[in-house]
Structure formats: C-alpha cells, structure tokens
Short mmCIF file of C-alpha atoms in Angstrom, two decimals:
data_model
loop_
_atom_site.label_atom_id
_atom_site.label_comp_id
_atom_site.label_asym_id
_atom_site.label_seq_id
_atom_site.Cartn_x
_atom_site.Cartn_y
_atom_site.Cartn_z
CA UNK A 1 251.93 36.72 126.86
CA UNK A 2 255.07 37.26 125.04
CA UNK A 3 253.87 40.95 123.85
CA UNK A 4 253.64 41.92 127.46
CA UNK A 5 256.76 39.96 128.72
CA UNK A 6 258.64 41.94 125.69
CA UNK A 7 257.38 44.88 126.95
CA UNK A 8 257.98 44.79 130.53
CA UNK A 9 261.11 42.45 130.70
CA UNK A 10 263.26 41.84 127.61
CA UNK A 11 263.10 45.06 125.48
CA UNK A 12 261.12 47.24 127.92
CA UNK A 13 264.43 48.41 130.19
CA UNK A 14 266.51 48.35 127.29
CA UNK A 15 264.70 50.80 125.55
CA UNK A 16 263.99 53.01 128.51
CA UNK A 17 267.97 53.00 129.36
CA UNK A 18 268.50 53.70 125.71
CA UNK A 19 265.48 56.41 124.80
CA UNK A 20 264.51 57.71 128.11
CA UNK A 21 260.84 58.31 126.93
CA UNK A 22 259.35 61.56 127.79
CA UNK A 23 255.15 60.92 126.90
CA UNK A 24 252.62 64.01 126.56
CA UNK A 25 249.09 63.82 125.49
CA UNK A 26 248.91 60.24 126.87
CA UNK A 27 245.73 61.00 128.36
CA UNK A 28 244.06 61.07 124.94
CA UNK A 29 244.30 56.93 124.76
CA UNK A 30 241.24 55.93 125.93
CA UNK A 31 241.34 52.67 128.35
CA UNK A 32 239.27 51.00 125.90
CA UNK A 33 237.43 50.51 122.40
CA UNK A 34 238.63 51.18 118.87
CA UNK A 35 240.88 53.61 118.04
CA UNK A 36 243.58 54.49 115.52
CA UNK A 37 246.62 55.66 116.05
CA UNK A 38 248.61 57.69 113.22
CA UNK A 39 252.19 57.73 113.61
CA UNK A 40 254.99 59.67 111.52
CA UNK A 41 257.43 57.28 110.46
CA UNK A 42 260.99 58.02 111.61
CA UNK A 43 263.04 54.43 112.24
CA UNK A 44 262.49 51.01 112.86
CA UNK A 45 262.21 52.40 116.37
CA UNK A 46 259.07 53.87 116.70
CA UNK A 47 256.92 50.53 116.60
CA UNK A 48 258.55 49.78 119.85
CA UNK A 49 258.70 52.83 121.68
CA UNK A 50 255.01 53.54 120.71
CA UNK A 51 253.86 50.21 122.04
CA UNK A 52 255.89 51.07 125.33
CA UNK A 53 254.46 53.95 126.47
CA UNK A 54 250.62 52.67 125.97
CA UNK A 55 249.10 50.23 128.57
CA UNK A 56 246.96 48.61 125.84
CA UNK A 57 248.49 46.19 123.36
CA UNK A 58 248.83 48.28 120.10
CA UNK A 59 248.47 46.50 116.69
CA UNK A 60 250.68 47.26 113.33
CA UNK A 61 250.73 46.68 109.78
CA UNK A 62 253.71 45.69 108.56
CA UNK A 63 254.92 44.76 105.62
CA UNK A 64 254.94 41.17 104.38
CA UNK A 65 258.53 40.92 104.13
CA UNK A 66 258.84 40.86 107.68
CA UNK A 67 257.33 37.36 107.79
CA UNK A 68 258.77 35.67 104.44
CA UNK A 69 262.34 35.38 105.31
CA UNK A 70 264.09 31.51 105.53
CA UNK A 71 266.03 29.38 107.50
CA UNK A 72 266.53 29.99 111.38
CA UNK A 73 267.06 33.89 110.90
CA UNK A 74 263.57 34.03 108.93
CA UNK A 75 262.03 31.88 111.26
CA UNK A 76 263.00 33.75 114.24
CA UNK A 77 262.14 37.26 112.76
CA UNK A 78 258.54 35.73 111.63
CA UNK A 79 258.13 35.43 115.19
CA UNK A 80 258.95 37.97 116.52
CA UNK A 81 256.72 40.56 114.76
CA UNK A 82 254.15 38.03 115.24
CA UNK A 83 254.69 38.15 118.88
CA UNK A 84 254.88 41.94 118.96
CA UNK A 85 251.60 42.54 117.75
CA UNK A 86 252.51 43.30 113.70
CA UNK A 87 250.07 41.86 111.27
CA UNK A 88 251.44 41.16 107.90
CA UNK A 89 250.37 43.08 105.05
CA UNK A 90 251.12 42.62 101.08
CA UNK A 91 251.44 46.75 99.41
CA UNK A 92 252.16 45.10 95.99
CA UNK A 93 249.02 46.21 94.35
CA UNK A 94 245.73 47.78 94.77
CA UNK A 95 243.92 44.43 95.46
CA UNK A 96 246.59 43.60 98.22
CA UNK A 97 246.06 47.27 99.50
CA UNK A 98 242.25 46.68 99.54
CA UNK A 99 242.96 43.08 101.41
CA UNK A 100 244.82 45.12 103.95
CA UNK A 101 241.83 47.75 104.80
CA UNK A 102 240.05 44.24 105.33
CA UNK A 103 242.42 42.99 107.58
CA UNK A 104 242.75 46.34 109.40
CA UNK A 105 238.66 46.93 109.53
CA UNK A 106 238.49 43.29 111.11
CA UNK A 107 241.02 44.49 113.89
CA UNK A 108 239.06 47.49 114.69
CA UNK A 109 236.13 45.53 115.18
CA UNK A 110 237.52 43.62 117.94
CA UNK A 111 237.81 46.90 119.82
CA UNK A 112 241.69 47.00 119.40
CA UNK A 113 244.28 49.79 118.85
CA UNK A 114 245.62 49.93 115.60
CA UNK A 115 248.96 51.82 114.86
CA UNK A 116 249.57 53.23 111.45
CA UNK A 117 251.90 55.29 109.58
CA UNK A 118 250.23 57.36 107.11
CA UNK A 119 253.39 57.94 104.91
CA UNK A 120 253.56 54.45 103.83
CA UNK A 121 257.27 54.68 104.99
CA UNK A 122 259.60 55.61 107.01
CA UNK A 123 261.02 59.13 106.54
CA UNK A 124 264.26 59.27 103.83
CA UNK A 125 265.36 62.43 105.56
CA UNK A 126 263.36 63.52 108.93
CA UNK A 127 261.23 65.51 107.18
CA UNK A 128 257.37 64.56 107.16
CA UNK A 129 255.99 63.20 103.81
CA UNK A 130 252.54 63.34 102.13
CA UNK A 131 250.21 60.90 103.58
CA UNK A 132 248.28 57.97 101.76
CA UNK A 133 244.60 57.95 101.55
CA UNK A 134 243.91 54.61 103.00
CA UNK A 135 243.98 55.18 106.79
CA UNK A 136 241.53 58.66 105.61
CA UNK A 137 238.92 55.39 103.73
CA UNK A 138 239.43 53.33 106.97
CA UNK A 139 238.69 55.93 109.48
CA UNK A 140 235.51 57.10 107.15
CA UNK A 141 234.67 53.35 107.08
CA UNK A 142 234.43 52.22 110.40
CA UNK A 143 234.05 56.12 112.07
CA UNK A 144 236.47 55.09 115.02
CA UNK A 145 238.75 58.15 116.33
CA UNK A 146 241.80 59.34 114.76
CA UNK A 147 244.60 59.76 117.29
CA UNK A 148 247.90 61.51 115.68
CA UNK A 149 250.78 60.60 117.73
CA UNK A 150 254.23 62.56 117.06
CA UNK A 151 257.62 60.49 117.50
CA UNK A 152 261.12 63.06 118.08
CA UNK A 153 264.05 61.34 118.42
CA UNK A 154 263.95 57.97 117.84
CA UNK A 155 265.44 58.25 114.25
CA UNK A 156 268.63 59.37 116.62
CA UNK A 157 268.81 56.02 118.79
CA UNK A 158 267.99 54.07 115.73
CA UNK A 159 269.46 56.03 112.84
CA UNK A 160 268.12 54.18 109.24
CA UNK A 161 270.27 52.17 107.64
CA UNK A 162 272.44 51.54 111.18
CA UNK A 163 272.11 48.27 112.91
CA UNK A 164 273.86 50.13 115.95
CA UNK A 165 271.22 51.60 119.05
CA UNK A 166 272.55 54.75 120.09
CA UNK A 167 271.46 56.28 123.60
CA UNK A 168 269.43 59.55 123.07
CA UNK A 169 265.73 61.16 124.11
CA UNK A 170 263.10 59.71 122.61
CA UNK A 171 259.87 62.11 122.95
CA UNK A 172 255.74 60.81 122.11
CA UNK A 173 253.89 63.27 121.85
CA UNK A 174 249.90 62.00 121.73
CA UNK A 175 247.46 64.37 119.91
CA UNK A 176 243.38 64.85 120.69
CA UNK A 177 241.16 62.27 119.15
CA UNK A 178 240.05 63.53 115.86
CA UNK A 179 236.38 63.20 114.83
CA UNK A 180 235.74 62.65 111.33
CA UNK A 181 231.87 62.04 111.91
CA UNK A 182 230.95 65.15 109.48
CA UNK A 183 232.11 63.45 106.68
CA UNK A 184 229.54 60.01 107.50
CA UNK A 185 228.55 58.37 104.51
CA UNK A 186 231.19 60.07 102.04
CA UNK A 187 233.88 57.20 102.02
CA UNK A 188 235.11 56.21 98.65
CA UNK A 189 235.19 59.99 97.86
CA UNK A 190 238.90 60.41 96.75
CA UNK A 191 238.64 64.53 97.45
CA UNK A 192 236.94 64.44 100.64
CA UNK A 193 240.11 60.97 101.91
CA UNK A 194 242.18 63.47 100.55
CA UNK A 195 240.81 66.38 102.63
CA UNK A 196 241.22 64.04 105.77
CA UNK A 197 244.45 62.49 105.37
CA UNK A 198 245.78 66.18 104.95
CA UNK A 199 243.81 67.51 108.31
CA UNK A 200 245.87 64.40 109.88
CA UNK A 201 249.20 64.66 108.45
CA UNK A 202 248.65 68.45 109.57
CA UNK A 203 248.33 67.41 113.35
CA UNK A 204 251.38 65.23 113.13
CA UNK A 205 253.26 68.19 111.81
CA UNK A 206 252.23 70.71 114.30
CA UNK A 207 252.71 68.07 116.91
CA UNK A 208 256.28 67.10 115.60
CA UNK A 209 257.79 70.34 114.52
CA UNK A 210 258.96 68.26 110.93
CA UNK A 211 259.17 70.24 108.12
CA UNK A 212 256.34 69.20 105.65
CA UNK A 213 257.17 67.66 101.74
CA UNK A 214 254.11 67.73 99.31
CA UNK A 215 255.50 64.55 98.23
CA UNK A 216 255.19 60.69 98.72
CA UNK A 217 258.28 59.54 100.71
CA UNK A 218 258.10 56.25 98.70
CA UNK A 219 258.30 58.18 95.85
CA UNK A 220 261.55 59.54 97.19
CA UNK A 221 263.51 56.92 98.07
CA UNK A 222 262.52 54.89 94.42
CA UNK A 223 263.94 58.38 93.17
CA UNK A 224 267.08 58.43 94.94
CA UNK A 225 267.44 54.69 93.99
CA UNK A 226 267.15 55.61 90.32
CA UNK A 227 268.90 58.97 90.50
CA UNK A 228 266.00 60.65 89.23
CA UNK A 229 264.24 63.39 90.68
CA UNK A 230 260.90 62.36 92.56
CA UNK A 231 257.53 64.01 90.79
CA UNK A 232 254.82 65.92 92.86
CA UNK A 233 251.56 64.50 91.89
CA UNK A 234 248.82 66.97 91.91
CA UNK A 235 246.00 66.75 94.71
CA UNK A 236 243.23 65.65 92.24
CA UNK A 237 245.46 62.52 91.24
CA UNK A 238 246.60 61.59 94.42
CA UNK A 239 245.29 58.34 96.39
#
C-alpha cells in the first residue's frame, strides 16, 4: 500500500512538477510476468522516476547500507526503501554477490519486475560505464526478457553529491525486450555473460546518447578517491 500511495500521492506530483517525465518505448513493459529491467545509473533519481512511469510495482537491489543506518534517521530510511520496493543487497564479496543472484532469481520467480543497473553504480561523470556480468548470469539463468531502459536528465534534477532537487526534463526512454534464448544452457560461461552484458550496455547507449567508457565506474570513483588513475581490465579478465 505505501509503494502505491508514494507513487500516486506523496512523491508522485512532486516529481512530475519537478521532472516533467516524457516516456517512449513504454509499450515494451508487458502487463505481466517476469521481466528485467536494465537501467543506466545517473542519480539517486532514477529509482523513483523509473518506478513512476510503470503501472507495475518495480523491484531494486540496493545496497545494504541503505538499511543499516541507526537511531530515528536510520530507522526511517530502512523504511522507506523497504516501502519503495528496494531489496537489500550485501556487494562485499563474491559469496554476498552470489547471495544476491539468489535473492534476485527468487523475485523473478514470483513473476515480478526487477530493476537493475548494470554498472554497479551510479555514473562519476554522465558518461556510461562497462557493465557487470551478473545481470548477463541472471538473465541466462532464469531466460526472462531483458528490457534496457535509458534515463536523460535526471542526473540534472538530482545532481550527485547535491541534496538540493532542481526542476528540469527528465526523459525514459524503454528499449525492445531482448531475447537471450540462443545462448540456453551456456550460463556460467564468463565469455559468452560477457558477450551479453556488452549487447545490453550497447542498447542503453544507443538508447541514451552517453558516451561509452571501457571501464568499471566503480573502478573510477575508488581511483579518483586514491588519486590514481583507474586500470582497463582486459575482456578475458573481466566478470
């Protein structure tokens, strides 16, 4: 109840006044059954505006620290990304990263939409990163559609790092369903995730009109944080 009372009274407006969505493609959500949607990653933003411009309930990852904070602040920030459909997820290691597949497999199952940003992160610069393997094993696992869904402008009414909302035009811009059905019975095949995280993270870029970065965005921002200068890994290494 609270999702949809988010949606349609407390933050829905607000974000409308704020963004004034413009949707295209939107007719590639089916009304029903399993399907995953693969976001690029500009603000904080875009796991609201996605979830406003779908009728069904959209579920996210999100990372744990979302739901470990304390006192009345963590308490009231646990739930709300409870409340708004995030799932928490622990990217420590690759046991937690294998626990969070689970987690995301199980939510498939149920027939649900689950959002996904295959950078990892959010953007360091508006420019679209390299994308992790694990949503390529998960859509090879449980053959459910790939949606890519392209978000403009929402890195410009929520700039990082601001706590401010600025007004601005917020654009989603929904891809075709992508069928990775050819590839049946090759999951766990590092070449062939990396083949179709790369056919994805294509989409989003031809969809969003981002300039592409053969490297992890992660990677980035630990680099800027260190002052040294982030490392391309080669394809063959990459997960």
């Amino acid at each position: 109840m609270w999702y949809w009372l988010f949606k349609y009274v407390f933050m829905g407006p607000l974000l409308s006044l704020l963004g004034r969505p413009k949707v295209q493609g939107l007719e590639h959500v089916p009304d029903n059954g399993a399907v995953i949607l693969a976001s690029n990653h500009l603000a904080v933003a875009d796991s609201f505006y996605l979830p406003l411009v779908v009728k069904r309930r959209i579920t996210f990852l999100a990372k744990s620290e979302y739901f470990t904070g304390t006192g009345l602040k963590g308490w009231f920030q646990r739930w709300f990304y409870t409340v708004a459909g995030q799932v928490p997820i622990d990217r420590t290691d690759a046991d937690s990263a294998q626990a969070a597949l689970h987690t995301a497999e199980r939510i498939l199952s149920q027939g649900k939409l689950l959002g996904m940003y295959p950078e990892g992160t959010r953007s360091p610069d508006g420019r679209l990163y390299k994308g992790k393997t694990g949503l390529a094993r998960l859509a090879l696992k449980t053959g459910v559609p790939v949606i890519p869904v392209a978000m403009v402008g929402t890195d410009v009414v929520n700039p990082p790092g601001s706590k401010m909302w600025r007004f601005g035009r917020v654009e989603v811009r929904f891809g075709k369903p992508m069928d990775f059905s050819r590839f049946e019975g090759l999951e766990g095949n590092r070449f062939i995730e990396r083949a179709v995280i790369d056919e994805i993270v294509y989409e989003l870029m031809q969809l969003s009109g981002q300039e592409y970065v053969d490297l992890y965005a992660a990677d980035v921002k630990n680099a800027e944080e260190s002052g040294q200068p982030a490392r391309r890994i080669p394809a063959a290494a990459a997960g």
